[in-house]
């Protein structure tokens, strides 16, 4: 005989657990005790003929322990996910099992009965009511598992469904062997010790399947919680990027406003430069007016110089006549030269008259020019005075307008800058708070990632165990062909035993009727003897 240790939490951990978990742990232990008691009673070789239970009992024990290890692994996974309890190993309950037994796993976790309720905060659609009817059947269970597996991704759902199907297959095999074991009760076993009165295999299988369904739904809910946290983290990152974009847009708008302010400043500088240019032009025109005045004075000086030149020419002409008289008296010998000189003198006279005419004309032209120049000068001075006054008025108006525009722009820009600064401060505060939230979310994300890695490692280990169990189940399924003949023989034997049981029941009933009849006769005789004894005693007492 081998002894197999079943996992059970100690009293301190049970005291820290919630009520439904403690009740379910007790229910698990009671169910295991009843199953192993039933196996021990059915495995008693004194109540069976040779070879009836030799092949079925090891398979049943193996499947029971595989079911226990699988259920314990799933419960351990549920406990790791929910974080509600930790299992402390305590070899308190030990059972003796006949035959060779190779358990796949010695680790376990508390039994989770179908009466539990899974509550997940902040998820309205993840509430699972565990008070539903237990008679849903395998079809409804598989349908609900398929519906719950839709919440997972494609790759995860396939592995998840394969694990569930292998688990349900193991449960169905255990149920089938339990039914066969129920049918193969020995004829000498009393009816009152049947499994239906103490433990119903169908109800236990349904409860086990329903408990497994609840555990799997708990895993799905935890996955949805992680998925929701990941979505919140992504939404927070999107909001942060949006706020960063809004901040960059506000900064670009502020830069645009600064550029506009610089443009207005440059416009004002250009207008000031234009005003300076107009002032320079006015000064240049004034200098031109002064230059024209100087030219006019120069023309007057030239006219005076020409008049003086004419006077000198007249004086020279008088001097030339006196020289001619002296020369004519002194140069008698040179008559020919005198003639030439006379001709020259005549030419000079003509030139003198022409020069006088030209001087007169020039004086007239000069007087006309002076008059026109004076009139033009007066007109220009008047025009320039009027234009200068108008330009001064316009420049003052433009300066006033520019000052007003400058003050208005400065006020608007200051208001806009103040509003932008307020908005930037608010956004900086919001960004600071969002950065804090982002740090918190990053920490939570790291924690969730660590938990996810742990869960992935646990899932991988569970998948490895399930693969080993699948291989073992396939090996067991391969041996079902040889056990089918034995099953047929067992069914025929069971039919014969049932007939024999019916016959023995009839014999027992007949014997019981005979015994009751004999007891009634004995009671009548005892009553008769008792009455006779009482009469005899009364007579004896009266005689004395």
Short mmCIF file of C-alpha atoms in Angstrom, two decimals:
data_model
loop_
_atom_site.label_atom_id
_atom_site.label_comp_id
_atom_site.label_asym_id
_atom_site.label_seq_id
_atom_site.Cartn_x
_atom_site.Cartn_y
_atom_site.Cartn_z
CA UNK A 1 0.00 0.00 0.00
CA UNK A 2 1.07 3.51 -0.75
CA UNK A 3 0.07 6.53 1.23
CA UNK A 4 -0.91 9.68 -0.65
CA UNK A 5 -0.88 13.04 1.12
CA UNK A 6 -3.69 15.43 0.26
CA UNK A 7 -3.20 19.17 0.57
CA UNK A 8 -5.07 21.04 3.27
CA UNK A 9 -4.53 24.55 4.70
CA UNK A 10 -3.79 24.87 8.38
CA UNK A 11 -6.19 26.41 10.87
CA UNK A 12 -4.53 29.85 10.87
CA UNK A 13 -4.82 30.25 7.10
CA UNK A 14 -8.42 28.97 7.21
CA UNK A 15 -9.23 31.55 9.92
CA UNK A 16 -7.87 34.31 7.69
CA UNK A 17 -9.89 33.12 4.67
CA UNK A 18 -13.42 34.11 3.86
CA UNK A 19 -16.37 31.92 4.86
CA UNK A 20 -17.18 30.48 1.45
CA UNK A 21 -13.55 29.40 0.97
CA UNK A 22 -13.40 27.64 4.35
CA UNK A 23 -16.73 25.89 3.66
CA UNK A 24 -15.52 24.80 0.27
CA UNK A 25 -12.27 23.46 1.75
CA UNK A 26 -14.26 21.38 4.22
CA UNK A 27 -16.52 20.21 1.41
CA UNK A 28 -13.49 19.20 -0.63
CA UNK A 29 -12.02 17.17 2.23
CA UNK A 30 -15.36 15.45 2.94
CA UNK A 31 -15.82 14.62 -0.74
CA UNK A 32 -12.32 13.14 -0.96
CA UNK A 33 -12.92 11.07 2.17
CA UNK A 34 -16.20 9.71 0.80
CA UNK A 35 -14.65 8.90 -2.59
CA UNK A 36 -11.68 7.10 -1.06
CA UNK A 37 -13.97 5.29 1.39
CA UNK A 38 -16.10 4.15 -1.51
CA UNK A 39 -12.98 2.97 -3.39
CA UNK A 40 -11.77 1.08 -0.31
CA UNK A 41 -15.19 -0.54 0.18
CA UNK A 42 -15.45 -1.44 -3.48
CA UNK A 43 -11.83 -2.61 -3.53
CA UNK A 44 -12.38 -5.19 -0.74
CA UNK A 45 -11.44 -8.50 -2.37
CA UNK A 46 -13.72 -10.49 -0.05
CA UNK A 47 -16.86 -9.01 -1.65
CA UNK A 48 -15.82 -9.65 -5.28
CA UNK A 49 -15.03 -12.56 -7.39
CA UNK A 50 -11.61 -12.98 -8.94
CA UNK A 51 -10.65 -10.30 -11.51
CA UNK A 52 -13.73 -8.04 -11.09
CA UNK A 53 -11.98 -5.04 -9.61
CA UNK A 54 -8.32 -5.63 -10.43
CA UNK A 55 -8.29 -3.52 -13.63
CA UNK A 56 -10.86 -0.90 -12.70
CA UNK A 57 -9.59 0.09 -9.25
CA UNK A 58 -6.09 1.36 -10.31
CA UNK A 59 -7.61 3.36 -13.15
CA UNK A 60 -10.18 4.86 -10.81
CA UNK A 61 -7.53 5.77 -8.24
CA UNK A 62 -5.30 7.24 -10.94
CA UNK A 63 -8.12 9.31 -12.41
CA UNK A 64 -9.21 10.48 -8.95
CA UNK A 65 -5.70 11.65 -8.12
CA UNK A 66 -5.31 13.22 -11.54
CA UNK A 67 -8.61 15.00 -10.98
CA UNK A 68 -7.42 16.10 -7.55
CA UNK A 69 -4.06 17.37 -8.83
CA UNK A 70 -5.70 19.14 -11.78
CA UNK A 71 -8.34 20.69 -9.56
CA UNK A 72 -5.69 21.69 -7.02
CA UNK A 73 -3.56 23.27 -9.75
CA UNK A 74 -6.51 25.26 -11.06
CA UNK A 75 -7.44 26.32 -7.52
CA UNK A 76 -3.83 27.35 -6.90
CA UNK A 77 -3.92 29.41 -10.08
CA UNK A 78 -7.20 31.01 -8.94
CA UNK A 79 -5.64 31.77 -5.56
CA UNK A 80 -2.60 33.35 -7.22
CA UNK A 81 -4.84 35.47 -9.45
CA UNK A 82 -7.27 36.73 -6.82
CA UNK A 83 -4.63 37.02 -4.10
CA UNK A 84 -7.19 36.05 -1.46
CA UNK A 85 -5.35 33.20 0.18
CA UNK A 86 -2.12 31.22 0.27
CA UNK A 87 -2.00 27.50 0.71
CA UNK A 88 0.16 26.05 3.48
CA UNK A 89 0.95 22.40 3.07
CA UNK A 90 -0.01 20.26 6.06
CA UNK A 91 -0.04 16.45 5.80
CA UNK A 92 -3.06 16.21 8.08
CA UNK A 93 -5.19 13.90 6.02
CA UNK A 94 -3.55 10.69 4.78
CA UNK A 95 -5.34 7.86 3.02
CA UNK A 96 -4.29 4.36 2.23
CA UNK A 97 -4.73 3.39 -1.40
CA UNK A 98 -4.31 -0.10 -2.78
CA UNK A 99 -2.28 -0.82 -5.87
CA UNK A 100 0.45 1.21 -7.61
CA UNK A 101 -0.32 4.90 -7.94
CA UNK A 102 1.69 7.60 -9.73
CA UNK A 103 0.36 11.09 -8.95
CA UNK A 104 1.30 13.80 -11.37
CA UNK A 105 1.62 16.51 -8.80
CA UNK A 106 1.93 16.75 -5.06
CA UNK A 107 1.03 20.41 -4.88
CA UNK A 108 -2.49 21.51 -4.37
CA UNK A 109 -4.80 24.23 -3.35
CA UNK A 110 -8.17 24.32 -1.59
CA UNK A 111 -11.29 22.93 -3.15
CA UNK A 112 -13.58 25.55 -4.62
CA UNK A 113 -17.18 24.39 -4.56
CA UNK A 114 -19.83 25.55 -7.01
CA UNK A 115 -21.59 27.57 -4.36
CA UNK A 116 -18.95 30.29 -4.40
CA UNK A 117 -19.45 33.73 -5.85
CA UNK A 118 -16.80 35.65 -7.70
CA UNK A 119 -16.97 39.39 -7.21
CA UNK A 120 -14.65 41.68 -9.18
CA UNK A 121 -14.67 45.41 -8.39
CA UNK A 122 -15.19 48.04 -11.10
CA UNK A 123 -16.42 45.44 -13.65
CA UNK A 124 -20.20 45.32 -13.97
CA UNK A 125 -20.24 42.65 -16.63
CA UNK A 126 -17.80 40.33 -14.79
CA UNK A 127 -20.12 39.45 -11.92
CA UNK A 128 -20.74 35.70 -11.88
CA UNK A 129 -23.66 34.34 -9.85
CA UNK A 130 -22.81 30.95 -8.41
CA UNK A 131 -26.36 30.15 -7.18
CA UNK A 132 -27.53 28.91 -10.58
CA UNK A 133 -28.85 25.41 -11.10
CA UNK A 134 -26.30 22.61 -11.12
CA UNK A 135 -28.12 20.56 -13.73
CA UNK A 136 -26.94 22.55 -16.74
CA UNK A 137 -25.13 19.57 -18.30
CA UNK A 138 -21.92 19.32 -20.27
CA UNK A 139 -23.38 21.02 -23.35
CA UNK A 140 -24.38 24.20 -21.52
CA UNK A 141 -21.08 24.19 -19.64
CA UNK A 142 -19.07 23.95 -22.86
CA UNK A 143 -21.28 26.65 -24.44
CA UNK A 144 -20.72 29.00 -21.51
CA UNK A 145 -16.99 28.27 -21.61
CA UNK A 146 -16.92 29.08 -25.31
CA UNK A 147 -18.77 32.34 -24.62
CA UNK A 148 -16.33 33.25 -21.87
CA UNK A 149 -13.36 32.33 -24.06
CA UNK A 150 -14.46 34.98 -26.58
CA UNK A 151 -13.15 37.60 -24.18
CA UNK A 152 -9.61 36.33 -24.75
CA UNK A 153 -7.48 36.79 -27.81
CA UNK A 154 -7.36 34.14 -30.55
CA UNK A 155 -4.05 32.55 -29.55
CA UNK A 156 -4.88 32.52 -25.83
CA UNK A 157 -8.44 31.26 -26.37
CA UNK A 158 -7.23 28.18 -28.27
CA UNK A 159 -4.87 27.10 -25.48
CA UNK A 160 -7.53 28.01 -22.89
CA UNK A 161 -10.22 25.89 -24.62
CA UNK A 162 -7.82 22.96 -25.05
CA UNK A 163 -7.06 23.03 -21.30
CA UNK A 164 -10.77 23.18 -20.47
CA UNK A 165 -11.65 20.36 -22.88
CA UNK A 166 -8.93 18.11 -21.45
CA UNK A 167 -10.18 18.92 -17.94
CA UNK A 168 -13.81 18.16 -18.86
CA UNK A 169 -12.70 14.94 -20.56
CA UNK A 170 -11.03 13.82 -17.34
CA UNK A 171 -14.15 14.70 -15.37
CA UNK A 172 -16.35 12.72 -17.78
CA UNK A 173 -14.06 9.68 -17.52
CA UNK A 174 -14.25 9.85 -13.73
CA UNK A 175 -18.05 10.10 -13.93
CA UNK A 176 -18.18 7.09 -16.27
CA UNK A 177 -16.01 5.00 -13.98
CA UNK A 178 -18.12 6.11 -11.02
CA UNK A 179 -21.28 4.90 -12.81
CA UNK A 180 -19.60 1.59 -13.64
CA UNK A 181 -18.46 1.25 -10.05
CA UNK A 182 -21.99 1.96 -8.87
CA UNK A 183 -23.39 -0.72 -11.16
CA UNK A 184 -20.76 -3.24 -10.06
CA UNK A 185 -21.79 -3.27 -6.35
CA UNK A 186 -21.44 -6.70 -4.77
CA UNK A 187 -24.64 -8.54 -3.91
CA UNK A 188 -23.70 -8.87 -0.25
CA UNK A 189 -23.42 -5.10 0.20
CA UNK A 190 -26.40 -3.57 1.94
CA UNK A 191 -28.56 -1.14 -0.01
CA UNK A 192 -28.31 1.53 2.67
CA UNK A 193 -24.61 2.10 1.88
CA UNK A 194 -25.21 3.07 -1.74
CA UNK A 195 -23.53 6.12 -3.22
CA UNK A 196 -26.80 7.84 -3.92
CA UNK A 197 -27.53 8.31 -0.22
CA UNK A 198 -24.09 9.56 0.78
CA UNK A 199 -22.49 11.10 -2.32
CA UNK A 200 -24.13 11.43 -5.72
CA UNK A 201 -21.38 11.03 -8.38
CA UNK A 202 -23.38 13.01 -10.90
CA UNK A 203 -23.91 15.89 -8.48
CA UNK A 204 -20.27 15.74 -7.41
CA UNK A 205 -19.12 15.74 -11.03
CA UNK A 206 -21.46 18.62 -11.84
CA UNK A 207 -20.21 20.49 -8.80
CA UNK A 208 -16.61 19.81 -9.76
CA UNK A 209 -17.26 20.92 -13.33
CA UNK A 210 -19.10 23.98 -12.08
CA UNK A 211 -16.30 24.79 -9.65
CA UNK A 212 -13.78 24.46 -12.46
CA UNK A 213 -15.98 26.72 -14.57
CA UNK A 214 -16.01 29.28 -11.76
CA UNK A 215 -12.20 29.10 -11.49
CA UNK A 216 -11.80 29.52 -15.23
CA UNK A 217 -14.23 32.45 -15.21
CA UNK A 218 -12.13 33.94 -12.39
CA UNK A 219 -9.04 33.64 -14.59
CA UNK A 220 -10.91 35.26 -17.47
CA UNK A 221 -12.08 38.06 -15.17
CA UNK A 222 -8.53 38.66 -13.96
CA UNK A 223 -7.36 38.76 -17.57
CA UNK A 224 -10.11 41.31 -18.32
CA UNK A 225 -8.97 43.38 -15.31
CA UNK A 226 -5.41 43.37 -16.64
CA UNK A 227 -6.72 44.22 -20.09
CA UNK A 228 -8.79 47.13 -18.66
CA UNK A 229 -5.73 48.41 -16.77
CA UNK A 230 -3.68 48.20 -19.96
CA UNK A 231 -6.40 50.10 -21.84
CA UNK A 232 -6.47 52.79 -19.11
CA UNK A 233 -2.69 53.05 -19.32
CA UNK A 234 -2.89 53.44 -23.11
CA UNK A 235 -5.68 56.04 -22.73
CA UNK A 236 -3.56 57.98 -20.23
CA UNK A 237 -0.64 57.87 -22.69
CA UNK A 238 -2.96 59.12 -25.45
CA UNK A 239 -4.21 61.94 -23.18
CA UNK A 240 -0.63 62.87 -22.32
CA UNK A 241 0.30 62.98 -26.02
CA UNK A 242 -2.80 65.08 -26.69
CA UNK A 243 -1.87 67.47 -23.88
CA UNK A 244 1.67 67.63 -25.18
CA UNK A 245 0.29 68.43 -28.63
CA UNK A 246 -1.96 71.12 -27.14
CA UNK A 247 1.03 72.52 -25.24
CA UNK A 248 3.10 72.55 -28.43
CA UNK A 249 0.22 74.23 -30.26
CA UNK A 250 -0.07 76.86 -27.52
CA UNK A 251 3.68 77.38 -27.67
CA UNK A 252 3.48 77.74 -31.46
CA UNK A 253 0.59 80.21 -31.03
CA UNK A 254 2.68 82.14 -28.50
CA UNK A 255 5.58 82.11 -30.94
CA UNK A 256 3.23 83.35 -33.67
CA UNK A 257 2.08 86.15 -31.38
CA UNK A 258 5.67 87.02 -30.64
CA UNK A 259 6.40 87.04 -34.37
CA UNK A 260 3.39 89.30 -34.92
CA UNK A 261 4.63 91.57 -32.14
CA UNK A 262 8.04 91.67 -33.77
CA UNK A 263 6.36 92.40 -37.13
CA UNK A 264 4.41 95.30 -35.60
CA UNK A 265 7.61 96.58 -34.05
CA UNK A 266 9.34 96.37 -37.43
CA UNK A 267 6.36 98.13 -39.05
CA UNK A 268 6.59 100.88 -36.47
CA UNK A 269 10.32 101.14 -37.08
CA UNK A 270 9.69 101.31 -40.83
CA UNK A 271 7.08 104.01 -40.32
CA UNK A 272 9.51 105.91 -38.11
CA UNK A 273 12.14 105.49 -40.82
CA UNK A 274 9.66 106.81 -43.41
CA UNK A 275 8.94 109.76 -41.12
CA UNK A 276 12.67 110.39 -40.80
CA UNK A 277 12.99 110.18 -44.58
CA UNK A 278 10.18 112.72 -45.04
CA UNK A 279 11.90 115.01 -42.53
CA UNK A 280 15.16 114.54 -44.42
CA UNK A 281 13.38 115.34 -47.70
CA UNK A 282 11.93 118.49 -46.14
CA UNK A 283 15.40 119.51 -44.98
CA UNK A 284 16.76 118.74 -48.45
CA UNK A 285 14.06 120.91 -50.04
CA UNK A 286 14.88 123.69 -47.60
CA UNK A 287 18.54 123.34 -48.57
CA UNK A 288 17.52 123.46 -52.24
CA UNK A 289 15.52 126.64 -51.54
CA UNK A 290 18.57 128.13 -49.84
CA UNK A 291 20.73 127.05 -52.77
CA UNK A 292 18.31 128.71 -55.21
CA UNK A 293 18.52 131.86 -53.09
CA UNK A 294 22.32 131.71 -53.26
CA UNK A 295 22.15 131.15 -56.99
CA UNK A 296 19.84 134.14 -57.32
CA UNK A 297 22.31 136.25 -55.34
CA UNK A 298 25.10 134.92 -57.56
CA UNK A 299 23.10 135.93 -60.66
CA UNK A 300 22.74 139.44 -59.17
CA UNK A 301 26.48 139.54 -58.60
CA UNK A 302 27.12 138.43 -62.16
CA UNK A 303 24.78 141.15 -63.50
CA UNK A 304 26.65 143.76 -61.45
CA UNK A 305 29.94 142.40 -62.74
CA UNK A 306 28.64 142.67 -66.33
CA UNK A 307 27.62 146.29 -65.78
CA UNK A 308 31.07 147.03 -64.40
CA UNK A 309 32.61 145.29 -67.41
CA UNK A 310 30.49 147.52 -69.70
CA UNK A 311 31.68 150.61 -67.86
CA UNK A 312 35.28 149.49 -68.22
CA UNK A 313 34.67 148.85 -71.92
CA UNK A 314 33.37 152.42 -72.30
CA UNK A 315 36.40 153.74 -70.48
CA UNK A 316 38.68 151.69 -72.67
CA UNK A 317 36.85 152.97 -75.72
CA UNK A 318 37.47 156.60 -74.63
CA UNK A 319 41.12 155.79 -74.02
CA UNK A 320 41.38 154.22 -77.50
CA UNK A 321 40.14 157.49 -79.18
CA UNK A 322 42.75 159.49 -77.33
CA UNK A 323 45.42 157.01 -78.40
CA UNK A 324 44.22 157.33 -82.03
CA UNK A 325 44.72 161.10 -82.01
CA UNK A 326 48.18 160.77 -80.54
CA UNK A 327 49.02 157.92 -82.93
CA UNK A 328 47.70 159.86 -86.00
CA UNK A 329 49.85 162.84 -85.03
CA UNK A 330 52.81 160.60 -84.12
CA UNK A 331 52.61 158.15 -87.01
CA UNK A 332 52.33 160.10 -90.22
CA UNK A 333 54.62 157.71 -91.92
CA UNK A 334 52.55 154.78 -91.28
CA UNK A 335 49.35 155.73 -93.02
CA UNK A 336 48.69 152.35 -94.27
CA UNK A 337 48.98 151.02 -90.78
CA UNK A 338 46.71 153.74 -89.66
CA UNK A 339 44.13 152.70 -92.23
CA UNK A 340 44.30 149.23 -90.96
CA UNK A 341 44.01 150.52 -87.48
CA UNK A 342 41.07 152.62 -88.59
CA UNK A 343 39.43 149.59 -90.03
CA UNK A 344 40.12 147.79 -86.82
CA UNK A 345 38.71 150.69 -84.90
CA UNK A 346 35.56 150.59 -86.99
CA UNK A 347 35.29 146.91 -86.31
CA UNK A 348 35.75 147.59 -82.63
CA UNK A 349 33.06 150.23 -82.82
CA UNK A 350 30.70 147.76 -84.37
CA UNK A 351 31.59 145.20 -81.75
CA UNK A 352 31.00 147.80 -79.08
CA UNK A 353 27.55 148.59 -80.41
CA UNK A 354 26.76 144.90 -80.69
CA UNK A 355 28.02 144.38 -77.14
CA UNK A 356 25.85 147.20 -75.91
CA UNK A 357 22.84 145.71 -77.65
CA UNK A 358 23.67 142.34 -76.19
CA UNK A 359 24.13 143.89 -72.76
CA UNK A 360 20.75 145.55 -73.05
CA UNK A 361 19.18 142.33 -74.12
CA UNK A 362 20.93 140.50 -71.32
CA UNK A 363 19.79 143.09 -68.83
CA UNK A 364 16.24 142.71 -70.05
CA UNK A 365 16.46 138.94 -69.97
CA UNK A 366 18.08 139.16 -66.57
CA UNK A 367 15.34 141.38 -65.27
CA UNK A 368 12.69 139.06 -66.67
CA UNK A 369 14.50 136.10 -65.21
CA UNK A 370 14.78 137.86 -61.88
CA UNK A 371 11.10 138.66 -61.94
CA UNK A 372 10.11 135.11 -62.90
CA UNK A 373 12.56 133.74 -60.41
CA UNK A 374 11.17 135.94 -57.70
CA UNK A 375 7.59 134.90 -58.58
CA UNK A 376 8.55 131.23 -58.76
CA UNK A 377 10.47 131.62 -55.55
CA UNK A 378 7.47 133.14 -53.83
CA UNK A 379 5.18 130.45 -55.23
CA UNK A 380 7.59 127.70 -54.25
CA UNK A 381 7.99 129.16 -50.81
CA UNK A 382 4.22 129.37 -50.41
CA UNK A 383 3.75 125.84 -51.77
CA UNK A 384 6.51 124.48 -49.60
CA UNK A 385 5.11 126.25 -46.57
CA UNK A 386 1.62 124.86 -47.21
CA UNK A 387 2.99 121.41 -47.94
CA UNK A 388 5.24 121.56 -44.91
CA UNK A 389 2.31 122.55 -42.71
CA UNK A 390 0.14 119.83 -44.25
CA UNK A 391 2.92 117.28 -43.82
CA UNK A 392 3.39 118.37 -40.23
CA UNK A 393 -0.35 117.95 -39.64
CA UNK A 394 -0.34 114.57 -41.39
CA UNK A 395 2.76 113.46 -39.53
CA UNK A 396 1.19 114.48 -36.23
CA UNK A 397 -2.02 112.64 -37.11
CA UNK A 398 -0.02 109.59 -38.17
CA UNK A 399 2.04 109.77 -35.02
CA UNK A 400 -1.15 109.95 -32.96
CA UNK A 401 -2.66 107.05 -34.91
CA UNK A 402 0.56 105.08 -34.61
CA UNK A 403 0.68 105.76 -30.89
CA UNK A 404 -2.95 104.71 -30.50
CA UNK A 405 -2.36 101.59 -32.59
CA UNK A 406 0.80 100.88 -30.68
CA UNK A 407 -0.93 101.24 -27.32
CA UNK A 408 -3.90 99.13 -28.52
CA UNK A 409 -1.58 96.45 -29.87
CA UNK A 410 0.46 96.53 -26.69
CA UNK A 411 -2.70 96.17 -24.59
CA UNK A 412 -4.03 93.36 -26.77
CA UNK A 413 -0.68 91.61 -26.79
CA UNK A 414 -0.35 92.02 -23.03
CA UNK A 415 -3.85 90.60 -22.47
CA UNK A 416 -3.15 87.75 -24.86
CA UNK A 417 0.21 87.10 -23.24
CA UNK A 418 -1.39 87.12 -19.78
CA UNK A 419 -4.13 84.73 -20.96
CA UNK A 420 -1.51 82.55 -22.61
CA UNK A 421 0.57 82.55 -19.44
CA UNK A 422 -2.48 81.60 -17.37
CA UNK A 423 -3.33 78.83 -19.83
CA UNK A 424 0.27 77.67 -19.87
CA UNK A 425 0.37 77.61 -16.06
CA UNK A 426 -2.87 75.63 -15.97
CA UNK A 427 -1.54 73.24 -18.59
CA UNK A 428 1.73 72.94 -16.72
CA UNK A 429 -0.20 72.08 -13.56
CA UNK A 430 -2.29 69.59 -15.52
CA UNK A 431 0.83 68.14 -17.10
CA UNK A 432 2.45 67.91 -13.65
CA UNK A 433 -0.58 66.05 -12.30
CA UNK A 434 -0.68 63.87 -15.39
CA UNK A 435 3.02 63.15 -14.98
CA UNK A 436 2.32 62.07 -11.41
CA UNK A 437 -0.56 59.91 -12.63
CA UNK A 438 1.70 58.59 -15.38
CA UNK A 439 4.33 57.65 -12.82
CA UNK A 440 1.68 55.91 -10.75
CA UNK A 441 0.33 54.16 -13.82
CA UNK A 442 3.86 53.15 -14.80
CA UNK A 443 4.38 51.66 -11.35
CA UNK A 444 1.03 49.89 -11.58
CA UNK A 445 1.94 48.80 -15.09
CA UNK A 446 5.24 47.39 -13.84
CA UNK A 447 3.40 45.57 -11.06
CA UNK A 448 0.82 44.28 -13.53
CA UNK A 449 3.56 43.23 -15.94
CA UNK A 450 5.33 41.40 -13.11
CA UNK A 451 2.06 39.72 -12.13
CA UNK A 452 1.42 38.92 -15.78
CA UNK A 453 4.88 37.35 -16.08
CA UNK A 454 4.19 35.29 -12.97
CA UNK A 455 0.82 34.25 -14.34
CA UNK A 456 2.38 33.41 -17.70
CA UNK A 457 4.98 31.27 -15.94
CA UNK A 458 2.24 29.59 -13.91
CA UNK A 459 0.19 29.07 -17.07
CA UNK A 460 3.20 27.57 -18.83
CA UNK A 461 3.78 25.20 -15.92
CA UNK A 462 0.07 24.31 -15.89
CA UNK A 463 0.14 23.78 -19.64
CA UNK A 464 3.17 21.51 -19.26
CA UNK A 465 1.36 19.53 -16.57
CA UNK A 466 -1.75 19.40 -18.74
CA UNK A 467 0.30 18.15 -21.67
CA UNK A 468 1.69 15.39 -19.45
CA UNK A 469 -1.85 14.59 -18.34
CA UNK A 470 -3.06 14.64 -21.93
CA UNK A 471 -0.34 12.15 -22.82
CA UNK A 472 -1.35 10.00 -19.86
CA UNK A 473 -5.01 10.30 -20.83
CA UNK A 474 -4.16 9.25 -24.36
CA UNK A 475 -2.31 6.26 -22.94
CA UNK A 476 -5.35 5.44 -20.82
CA UNK A 477 -7.60 5.90 -23.83
CA UNK A 478 -5.35 3.52 -25.76
CA UNK A 479 -6.00 0.89 -23.08
CA UNK A 480 -9.77 1.28 -23.31
CA UNK A 481 -9.93 -1.10 -26.29
CA UNK A 482 -8.68 -3.99 -24.17
CA UNK A 483 -10.96 -3.01 -21.30
CA UNK A 484 -14.05 -2.86 -23.56
CA UNK A 485 -14.32 -6.66 -23.59
CA UNK A 486 -13.94 -6.69 -19.86
CA UNK A 487 -16.65 -4.06 -19.64
CA UNK A 488 -19.01 -6.24 -21.71
CA UNK A 489 -18.23 -9.19 -19.48
CA UNK A 490 -18.73 -6.99 -16.43
CA UNK A 491 -22.07 -5.79 -17.77
CA UNK A 492 -23.24 -9.36 -18.29
CA UNK A 493 -21.94 -10.27 -14.85
CA UNK A 494 -23.70 -7.21 -13.39
CA UNK A 495 -26.93 -8.29 -15.04
CA UNK A 496 -26.59 -11.76 -13.56
CA UNK A 497 -25.76 -10.28 -10.17
CA UNK A 498 -28.77 -7.99 -10.37
CA UNK A 499 -31.00 -10.95 -11.12
CA UNK A 500 -29.46 -12.83 -8.24
CA UNK A 501 -29.94 -9.78 -6.02
CA UNK A 502 -33.60 -9.64 -6.99
CA UNK A 503 -33.96 -13.31 -6.16
CA UNK A 504 -32.21 -12.86 -2.85
CA UNK A 505 -34.41 -9.87 -2.13
CA UNK A 506 -37.46 -12.03 -2.73
CA UNK A 507 -36.02 -14.76 -0.49
CA UNK A 508 -35.16 -12.23 2.20
CA UNK A 509 -38.65 -10.77 2.00
CA UNK A 510 -40.21 -14.25 2.30
CA UNK A 511 -37.94 -15.09 5.22
CA UNK A 512 -38.81 -11.82 6.86
CA UNK A 513 -42.54 -12.55 6.44
CA UNK A 514 -42.07 -15.99 7.96
CA UNK A 515 -40.09 -14.50 10.81
CA UNK A 516 -42.77 -11.90 11.40
CA UNK A 517 -45.46 -14.61 11.37
CA UNK A 518 -43.47 -16.70 13.84
CA UNK A 519 -42.94 -13.66 16.01
CA UNK A 520 -46.69 -12.96 15.94
CA UNK A 521 -47.43 -16.55 16.94
CA UNK A 522 -44.87 -16.32 19.71
CA UNK A 523 -46.40 -13.07 20.86
CA UNK A 524 -49.87 -14.65 20.91
CA UNK A 525 -48.60 -17.66 22.85
CA UNK A 526 -46.72 -15.44 25.27
CA UNK A 527 -49.85 -13.37 25.77
CA UNK A 528 -51.87 -16.54 26.35
CA UNK A 529 -49.36 -17.89 28.84
CA UNK A 530 -49.17 -14.48 30.52
CA UNK A 531 -52.93 -14.31 31.01
CA UNK A 532 -52.99 -17.91 32.29
CA UNK A 533 -50.17 -17.12 34.66
CA UNK A 534 -52.00 -14.06 35.92
CA UNK A 535 -55.23 -16.05 36.44
CA UNK A 536 -53.33 -18.80 38.22
CA UNK A 537 -51.61 -16.29 40.41
CA UNK A 538 -54.86 -14.54 41.29
CA UNK A 539 -56.48 -17.89 42.09
CA UNK A 540 -53.52 -18.84 44.23
CA UNK A 541 -53.71 -15.54 46.04
CA UNK A 542 -57.44 -15.89 46.61
CA UNK A 543 -56.99 -19.47 47.87
CA UNK A 544 -54.45 -18.34 50.41
#
